[in-house]
XYZ file of N, CA and C in Angstrom:
618
model
N -9.422 -2.574 16.066
C -7.837 -2.428 15.305
C -7.177 -3.446 15.704
N -6.397 -4.080 14.429
C -5.534 -4.948 14.557
C -3.768 -4.549 14.378
N -3.107 -4.957 16.186
C -2.002 -4.531 16.254
C -1.201 -4.674 15.319
N -0.094 -3.874 14.723
C 0.673 -4.940 14.044
C 1.886 -5.455 14.520
N 2.518 -6.535 13.830
C 3.237 -7.104 14.875
C 4.607 -7.130 14.511
N 5.639 -6.848 15.092
C 6.988 -6.399 14.457
C 7.718 -7.136 13.414
N 7.877 -6.220 12.353
C 8.738 -6.606 11.365
C 9.877 -6.741 11.677
N 10.280 -7.999 10.660
C 11.620 -8.047 10.982
C 12.578 -7.854 9.311
N 13.219 -6.409 9.309
C 13.315 -5.939 8.227
C 14.813 -6.401 7.833
N 15.805 -6.621 6.963
C 16.810 -6.930 6.059
C 17.440 -5.540 6.183
N 18.520 -5.348 6.847
C 18.922 -3.784 6.801
C 19.872 -3.953 5.483
N 19.617 -3.029 5.084
C 20.277 -2.135 3.630
C 21.183 -1.359 3.770
N 22.248 -1.384 3.352
C 23.499 -0.458 3.515
C 23.009 0.880 3.225
N 23.568 1.749 4.104
C 23.226 3.680 4.226
C 22.653 3.897 5.385
N 22.339 5.148 5.929
C 21.914 5.517 6.891
C 20.438 5.457 6.615
N 20.115 4.640 8.239
C 18.745 4.831 8.376
C 18.234 5.944 9.527
N 17.002 6.598 9.252
C 17.032 7.456 10.102
C 15.511 6.945 10.687
N 15.519 7.457 12.124
C 14.601 6.968 13.025
C 13.665 8.191 13.493
N 13.631 8.958 12.116
C 12.459 10.152 11.988
C 10.957 9.214 11.804
N 9.914 9.494 11.710
C 8.607 8.920 11.505
C 7.825 9.990 10.713
N 7.780 10.407 9.765
C 7.164 11.715 8.893
C 5.845 11.132 8.547
N 5.117 9.857 9.035
C 3.720 9.968 8.668
C 3.505 8.460 9.562
N 2.344 8.422 9.990
C 1.514 7.043 10.534
C 0.360 7.141 10.870
N -0.621 6.273 10.580
C -1.695 6.477 11.303
C -2.523 4.830 11.319
N -3.002 5.191 12.370
C -3.613 4.189 12.993
C -5.338 3.982 13.037
N -5.934 4.710 12.004
C -7.382 5.028 11.703
C -8.686 4.882 12.290
N -8.251 5.049 13.806
C -8.598 4.478 14.717
C -10.333 5.763 14.750
N -10.681 5.935 13.911
C -12.258 6.740 13.523
C -13.176 6.127 13.592
N -13.789 4.844 13.812
C -14.419 4.244 13.577
C -14.918 3.774 12.203
N -16.414 3.826 12.066
C -16.656 3.903 10.346
C -17.151 4.814 9.848
N -16.300 5.838 8.964
C -17.046 6.640 8.089
C -18.183 6.635 7.136
N -18.553 7.923 6.641
C -19.894 7.647 5.634
C -19.254 7.308 4.377
N -19.468 5.991 3.361
C -19.110 6.346 2.006
C -18.661 7.102 1.426
N -17.120 6.562 1.248
C -16.341 7.953 0.078
C -15.777 9.059 0.520
N -16.119 9.196 1.627
C -15.758 11.320 2.358
C -14.576 10.941 2.832
N -13.212 9.906 2.181
C -12.533 10.342 2.471
C -12.301 9.630 4.459
N -10.408 9.519 4.304
C -10.123 8.464 6.060
C -9.867 9.924 6.475
N -9.761 11.421 6.431
C -9.965 12.121 7.451
C -8.330 12.030 8.351
N -8.399 13.471 8.807
C -6.886 12.972 9.682
C -6.234 12.300 9.472
N -5.066 11.837 9.876
C -4.322 10.479 9.916
C -4.245 11.082 11.887
N -3.558 9.666 12.506
C -3.813 9.515 13.583
C -2.158 10.683 14.266
N -1.368 10.653 13.338
C -0.430 11.696 13.447
C -0.509 13.281 12.938
N -1.369 13.530 12.856
C -1.959 14.648 12.393
C -1.593 14.738 10.578
N -0.860 14.364 10.135
C -0.597 14.202 8.692
C -2.905 14.230 7.826
N -2.463 14.495 6.409
C -3.632 14.325 5.564
C -3.252 12.908 4.121
N -4.322 12.775 3.947
C -4.343 11.738 2.782
C -4.866 12.536 1.685
N -4.684 12.164 0.256
C -5.323 12.999 -0.721
C -5.225 11.802 -1.902
N -6.154 11.225 -2.654
C -6.553 10.175 -3.410
C -6.515 10.480 -4.885
N -6.147 8.893 -5.134
C -6.368 9.437 -6.902
C -6.722 7.821 -7.838
N -7.718 8.533 -8.343
C -8.781 7.094 -8.987
C -9.713 6.734 -8.572
N -9.717 6.757 -6.903
C -11.176 5.937 -6.055
C -11.190 6.953 -4.599
N -12.568 6.417 -4.593
C -12.243 7.041 -2.971
C -12.229 6.494 -2.046
N -11.958 6.696 -0.326
C -12.005 5.692 0.799
C -12.704 6.203 1.973
N -13.059 5.387 2.722
C -13.283 6.072 3.986
C -13.126 5.038 5.101
N -13.223 5.465 6.811
C -12.766 4.283 7.610
C -14.040 4.047 7.821
N -13.408 1.998 7.962
C -14.152 1.331 8.272
C -13.934 0.386 9.786
N -14.649 0.186 10.682
C -14.078 -0.772 11.703
C -12.515 -0.339 12.169
N -12.318 0.816 12.428
C -10.764 1.695 12.439
C -9.756 1.205 11.357
N -10.260 1.037 10.488
C -9.204 0.469 9.226
C -9.532 1.455 8.165
N -8.668 1.254 7.398
C -8.568 2.617 5.755
C -9.545 1.116 4.775
N -10.701 1.697 4.237
C -11.240 0.908 3.327
C -11.942 1.971 1.845
N -11.205 1.280 0.221
C -11.673 1.542 -0.449
C -13.083 1.252 -0.628
N -14.001 2.826 -1.032
C -15.342 2.661 -1.356
C -15.580 2.262 -2.753
N -14.615 3.780 -3.329
C -15.155 3.134 -5.093
C -13.548 3.310 -5.893
N -13.651 1.952 -6.731
C -12.469 2.290 -7.654
C -12.770 2.158 -9.008
N -13.447 2.691 -10.111
C -13.788 2.227 -11.256
C -13.314 1.992 -12.159
N -11.849 2.000 -11.579
C -11.278 1.535 -13.106
C -9.745 0.836 -12.811
N -10.521 -0.131 -11.322
C -9.718 -1.194 -11.250
C -9.104 -1.960 -11.983
N -9.524 -2.231 -12.792
C -9.055 -3.389 -14.086
C -8.284 -2.970 -14.989
N -7.384 -1.843 -15.039
C -6.657 -1.123 -15.978
C -5.689 -0.930 -15.007
N -6.163 0.308 -14.022
C -5.009 0.680 -13.187
C -6.065 1.513 -11.771
N -5.750 0.560 -10.800
C -5.953 0.339 -9.663
C -6.492 1.880 -8.482
N -6.858 2.439 -8.120
C -6.768 3.673 -7.414
C -6.065 3.554 -6.376
N -5.525 4.699 -5.319
C -4.482 4.568 -4.211
C -5.299 5.705 -3.850
N -4.578 5.849 -2.202
C -4.756 6.835 -1.144
C -3.417 7.248 -1.151
N -2.753 8.580 -0.911
C -1.575 9.105 -0.833
C -1.529 9.622 0.156
N -0.732 9.187 1.436
C -0.180 9.862 2.282
C 0.434 11.632 2.281
N 0.440 12.127 3.131
C 1.075 13.938 3.553
C 3.132 13.412 3.744
N 3.168 12.516 3.966
C 3.836 12.479 4.275
C 5.342 11.858 2.886
N 6.577 11.630 2.698
C 7.504 11.820 1.917
C 8.805 11.167 2.428
N 9.196 10.081 0.606
C 10.568 8.842 1.785
C 11.169 8.351 0.701
N 12.018 9.377 0.106
C 12.909 7.844 -0.810
C 13.963 6.998 -0.758
N 14.389 7.509 0.234
C 14.809 6.041 1.029
C 14.019 5.910 2.606
N 13.367 4.609 2.372
C 12.536 4.821 3.744
C 12.081 3.235 3.499
N 11.317 2.462 4.802
C 10.542 1.559 5.493
C 8.868 1.989 5.319
N 8.625 1.622 4.809
C 6.535 1.747 4.312
C 6.135 0.201 5.439
N 4.965 0.348 5.674
C 4.550 -1.005 6.424
C 3.186 -0.600 6.947
N 2.158 -1.795 6.286
C 0.678 -1.717 7.326
C 0.199 -3.047 7.488
N -0.737 -3.115 7.999
C -1.479 -4.261 8.707
C -2.066 -4.804 7.669
N -2.625 -5.649 6.872
C -3.696 -6.047 6.236
C -4.189 -6.872 7.154
N -6.090 -5.673 7.457
C -6.646 -6.637 8.986
C -7.835 -7.080 7.996
N -7.885 -6.712 7.083
C -9.034 -7.539 6.510
C -8.727 -8.073 4.894
N -8.187 -9.344 4.680
C -7.829 -9.730 3.246
C -9.091 -11.075 2.477
N -9.189 -10.491 1.607
C -10.500 -11.467 0.783
C -9.773 -12.447 -0.567
N -10.740 -12.680 -1.070
C -10.452 -13.401 -2.187
C -10.746 -12.402 -3.101
N -9.673 -12.615 -4.381
C -9.754 -12.177 -5.520
C -8.969 -10.723 -5.624
N -8.921 -10.361 -4.938
C -8.982 -8.842 -4.638
C -7.202 -8.114 -4.125
N -6.720 -7.790 -4.464
C -5.402 -7.281 -3.950
C -5.842 -5.943 -2.699
N -5.173 -6.419 -1.685
C -5.227 -5.029 -1.177
C -3.520 -5.004 -0.640
N -3.435 -3.538 -0.252
C -1.231 -3.415 0.122
C -1.416 -2.058 -0.205
N 0.614 -1.800 -0.594
C 0.564 -0.680 -0.193
C 1.425 0.143 -1.863
N 0.776 1.445 -2.476
C 2.129 2.437 -3.345
C 2.886 2.664 -2.519
N 4.532 2.836 -3.448
C 5.720 3.168 -3.146
C 6.147 3.930 -4.312
N 6.711 5.247 -4.045
C 7.683 5.383 -5.625
C 6.613 5.978 -6.305
N 5.517 6.339 -5.510
C 4.326 7.284 -6.411
C 4.719 8.586 -6.775
N 3.708 9.224 -7.892
C 4.484 10.774 -7.963
C 2.800 11.114 -7.141
N 2.552 11.032 -6.756
C 0.930 11.430 -5.989
C -0.149 10.802 -6.907
N 0.072 10.059 -7.512
C -1.204 9.529 -8.755
C -0.769 7.651 -8.704
N -2.006 7.469 -8.934
C -1.784 6.076 -9.423
C -1.541 5.445 -10.313
N -1.051 6.496 -11.624
C -0.819 6.866 -13.161
C 0.897 6.111 -12.507
N 1.794 5.978 -11.337
C 3.299 5.531 -11.509
C 3.313 5.310 -9.808
N 4.108 4.266 -10.095
C 4.455 3.390 -8.638
C 4.849 2.077 -8.549
N 4.957 1.733 -7.661
C 4.876 0.355 -7.211
C 3.928 -0.240 -6.884
N 2.869 -1.044 -6.934
C 2.026 -1.417 -6.421
C 2.068 -3.353 -5.942
N 1.638 -2.842 -4.578
C 2.020 -4.158 -3.545
C 0.858 -4.814 -3.478
N 0.436 -5.948 -3.216
C -1.257 -6.321 -2.965
C -1.230 -8.044 -2.580
N -1.743 -8.028 -1.920
C -2.447 -9.624 -1.735
C -3.593 -9.815 -1.438
N -3.853 -11.188 -1.498
C -5.261 -11.804 -1.399
C -4.939 -13.018 -0.488
N -6.414 -13.593 -0.862
C -5.903 -15.266 -0.133
C -5.859 -15.694 -1.084
N -5.821 -15.545 -2.747
C -5.176 -16.406 -3.228
C -3.779 -16.010 -3.646
N -2.782 -15.156 -2.830
C -1.681 -14.881 -3.760
C -0.829 -13.570 -3.420
N 0.258 -13.115 -4.167
C 0.501 -11.889 -3.615
C 1.058 -11.536 -5.267
N 0.888 -10.241 -5.426
C 1.213 -9.478 -6.661
C 2.270 -8.027 -6.866
N 2.852 -8.384 -7.204
C 3.735 -6.622 -7.063
C 3.389 -6.063 -8.874
N 3.050 -4.708 -8.857
C 3.379 -4.199 -9.983
C 4.006 -2.853 -10.172
N 4.437 -2.927 -11.144
C 5.209 -1.245 -11.663
C 4.251 -0.447 -12.409
N 3.926 0.418 -12.160
C 3.115 1.288 -13.550
C 4.152 2.583 -13.706
N 3.661 2.676 -14.976
C 4.382 4.045 -15.569
C 3.997 4.996 -16.360
N 3.060 5.889 -16.060
C 2.648 6.385 -17.239
C 1.262 5.526 -17.157
N 1.219 4.864 -15.775
C -0.929 4.444 -16.021
C -0.588 3.186 -17.056
N 0.869 2.621 -17.575
C 0.837 1.443 -18.138
C 1.442 0.413 -17.339
N 0.598 -1.152 -16.672
C 0.998 -1.875 -15.486
C 1.773 -2.822 -15.888
N 2.708 -3.396 -15.594
C 3.727 -4.701 -15.825
C 3.708 -5.619 -14.825
N 3.276 -6.406 -14.993
C 3.737 -7.094 -13.583
C 5.263 -7.948 -13.316
N 5.627 -8.164 -11.522
C 6.811 -7.881 -11.438
C 6.657 -9.304 -10.860
N 5.980 -9.464 -10.147
C 5.725 -10.691 -9.031
C 4.399 -11.142 -9.233
N 4.200 -12.767 -8.988
C 2.850 -12.834 -9.279
C 3.236 -14.671 -8.653
N 2.289 -14.478 -7.743
C 2.925 -16.119 -7.538
C 1.340 -16.487 -5.876
N 1.145 -17.844 -5.962
C -0.149 -17.643 -5.159
C 0.678 -17.832 -3.421
N 2.011 -18.086 -3.755
C 2.605 -17.950 -2.461
C 3.580 -16.938 -2.364
N 3.204 -15.856 -0.946
C 2.564 -16.612 -0.038
C 0.920 -15.833 -0.216
N 0.252 -16.736 0.066
C -1.487 -16.522 0.279
C -1.822 -15.888 1.668
N -2.481 -14.460 0.803
C -2.703 -13.665 1.794
C -3.697 -14.187 3.037
N -3.606 -13.856 4.721
C -5.021 -13.817 5.389
C -4.769 -12.395 6.039
N -5.834 -11.951 7.004
C -5.942 -10.990 7.590
C -5.127 -10.747 8.845
N -4.188 -9.810 8.776
C -3.446 -9.863 9.843
C -2.101 -9.746 8.889
N -1.929 -9.729 8.260
C -0.410 -10.068 7.296
C -0.046 -8.306 7.039
N 0.878 -8.758 7.559
C 1.880 -7.249 7.296
C 2.884 -7.264 6.091
N 2.751 -5.797 5.692
C 3.244 -5.791 4.611
C 4.258 -4.974 4.632
N 5.717 -4.947 3.982
C 6.218 -3.961 4.207
C 7.300 -3.662 3.012
N 7.582 -2.426 2.381
C 8.661 -2.103 1.390
C 9.669 -1.548 1.785
N 11.135 -2.139 1.581
C 12.665 -0.959 2.371
C 13.159 -0.233 1.022
N 12.754 0.416 0.667
C 13.614 1.453 -0.299
C 14.738 2.268 -0.203
N 15.546 1.907 -0.573
C 17.335 2.581 -0.222
C 18.244 2.871 -1.396
N 17.993 3.798 -2.079
C 17.805 4.268 -3.603
C 17.983 3.167 -4.541
N 18.341 2.355 -5.599
C 17.639 1.742 -6.376
C 16.918 0.300 -6.104
N 17.301 -0.125 -4.632
C 17.270 -1.429 -4.019
C 15.217 -1.427 -3.501
N 14.690 -1.817 -3.832
C 13.185 -2.150 -3.440
C 13.210 -3.572 -2.734
N 12.712 -3.679 -1.733
C 12.353 -5.245 -0.656
C 11.163 -4.839 -0.539
N 10.795 -6.288 -0.895
C 9.149 -6.415 -0.075
C 9.143 -7.179 0.674
N 8.917 -7.532 1.311
C 8.391 -8.439 2.718
C 6.939 -8.689 3.537
N 6.378 -9.229 3.351
C 4.856 -10.074 3.789
C 6.007 -10.751 5.367
N 5.108 -10.057 6.402
C 5.038 -11.019 7.737
C 6.818 -10.810 7.640
N 8.010 -9.557 7.608
C 9.193 -9.942 7.987
C 9.782 -10.848 7.148
N 9.586 -11.606 6.116
C 10.285 -12.581 5.104
C 9.999 -11.667 4.141
N 11.621 -11.668 3.535
C 11.556 -11.627 2.185
C 11.574 -11.744 0.935
N 10.411 -11.642 0.092
C 9.780 -12.482 -0.744
C 9.911 -12.283 -2.598
N 10.510 -10.747 -2.633
C 10.727 -9.776 -3.856
C 11.818 -8.976 -3.319
N 13.136 -8.999 -4.223
C 13.882 -7.268 -4.624
C 13.999 -7.272 -5.754
N 13.435 -5.870 -5.727
C 13.332 -5.301 -7.158
C 14.662 -4.365 -7.545
N 15.622 -4.674 -8.572
C 15.750 -2.806 -8.403
C 15.490 -2.073 -9.707
N 14.959 -1.024 -9.130
C 14.192 0.276 -9.630
C 15.555 1.686 -10.175
N 15.109 1.572 -11.763
C 15.970 2.597 -12.264
C 15.084 3.482 -12.924
N 13.464 3.106 -12.881
C 12.614 4.205 -13.655
C 12.035 5.222 -12.562
N 11.447 5.069 -10.787
C 11.286 5.977 -10.543
C 12.031 6.345 -8.929
N 13.182 6.350 -9.333
C 13.583 6.647 -8.204
C 13.435 7.917 -7.805
N 13.391 9.097 -8.211
C 13.361 10.278 -7.830
C 11.399 10.227 -7.324
N 10.591 9.566 -7.093
C 8.958 9.491 -6.968
C 9.011 9.688 -5.106
N 8.472 10.181 -4.400
C 8.934 10.070 -2.822
C 7.694 9.807 -1.833
N 6.425 9.219 -3.241
C 5.113 9.724 -2.191
C 4.893 7.674 -2.378
N 4.143 7.735 -0.847
C 3.890 6.524 -0.537
C 2.189 6.399 -0.146
N 1.595 5.080 -0.214
C 0.046 5.137 0.547
C -0.069 3.758 0.663
N -1.572 3.952 0.342
C -2.796 2.438 0.120
C -3.162 2.245 -1.524
N -2.816 1.277 -1.595
C -3.548 0.663 -2.801
C -4.742 -0.566 -2.459
N -5.534 -0.605 -3.570
C -6.865 -1.597 -3.339
C -6.601 -2.001 -4.846
N -7.016 -3.239 -5.345
C -7.476 -3.593 -6.635
C -8.707 -4.050 -6.483
N -9.973 -3.880 -5.759
C -11.288 -4.593 -5.803
C -11.475 -3.478 -7.156
N -12.855 -3.841 -7.825
C -13.552 -2.961 -8.976
C -14.705 -2.206 -8.636
N -14.821 -1.557 -9.224
C -16.353 -0.392 -9.303
C -16.768 -0.151 -8.338
N -18.097 -0.063 -8.015
C -18.846 0.158 -6.279
C -18.935 -0.998 -5.977
N -17.742 -0.891 -4.822
C -18.977 -2.453 -3.983
C -19.082 -2.558 -2.522
N -19.447 -3.034 -2.178
C -20.315 -3.024 -0.514
C -19.033 -2.941 0.215
N -18.752 -1.745 0.644
C -17.353 -1.532 1.273
C -17.054 -2.515 2.678
N -18.275 -3.463 3.601
C -18.144 -3.834 4.259
C -17.401 -5.173 3.952
N -17.368 -5.995 2.711
C -16.727 -7.226 2.101
C -15.291 -6.778 0.920
N -15.424 -5.370 1.659
C -13.865 -5.208 0.234
C -12.838 -5.310 1.700
N -11.437 -5.263 0.994
C -10.362 -5.554 1.587
C -9.982 -4.610 3.090
N -9.159 -4.398 3.930
C -9.152 -3.028 5.010
C -7.579 -2.997 5.273
N -7.214 -1.840 5.427
C -5.586 -1.685 6.016
C -5.725 -0.719 7.514
N -4.577 -1.228 7.814
C -4.698 -0.682 9.408
C -3.224 -0.195 9.499
N -2.832 0.588 10.768
C -1.486 0.689 11.611
C -0.458 0.816 10.041
N -0.922 2.099 9.459
C 0.227 2.527 8.575
C 1.536 3.167 9.017
N 2.325 3.685 8.281
C 4.163 4.360 8.537
C 5.304 4.264 7.723
N 5.200 5.133 7.710
C 6.635 5.501 7.048
C 7.698 6.203 7.736
N 8.771 5.450 7.562
C 9.619 5.652 8.309
C 10.802 5.711 7.887
N 11.327 7.091 7.288
C 12.624 7.806 6.942
C 13.793 7.510 7.201
């Protein structure tokens, strides 16, 4: 397991709760391909939309993602938070395929903000009813294994951070009532999960 570094997050206006409704360190070794991530380390559960997942090397790993070219699959945690901070360590970042977070989801891959990173750069998508639009697409910051991604949600304000540095702020007027969050992987099709991106130390602080 790669330990998440402390993330310096810009404080937004409004109250912040110290409650941690969901967390997972994925310290469950390597599971069979596509069998799921299992119960989280905090006792929560995961559900899946458009993809199958398993643990690999004490991290979350997407195994099958058949429609990643149009609507990448996600793993959604049982926690929820409308005004919250979501953080995870990208324990393995690979070329060509984003790995990261989804926030403001309705519990499916078809609605939400997908925040992903690869060795080639960083992207943020807004997905509504399965239709995806790019909000941010840059070669910087280029991802590397161990990077920490965070999203701070406060009302209509969404702050996207890499290793504590704010890279993008967006005013959300489309999905403000959605409360589900989780993991996102842009890898395509049936893939060798040993070489796919991995995510560790996921937390939702509401």
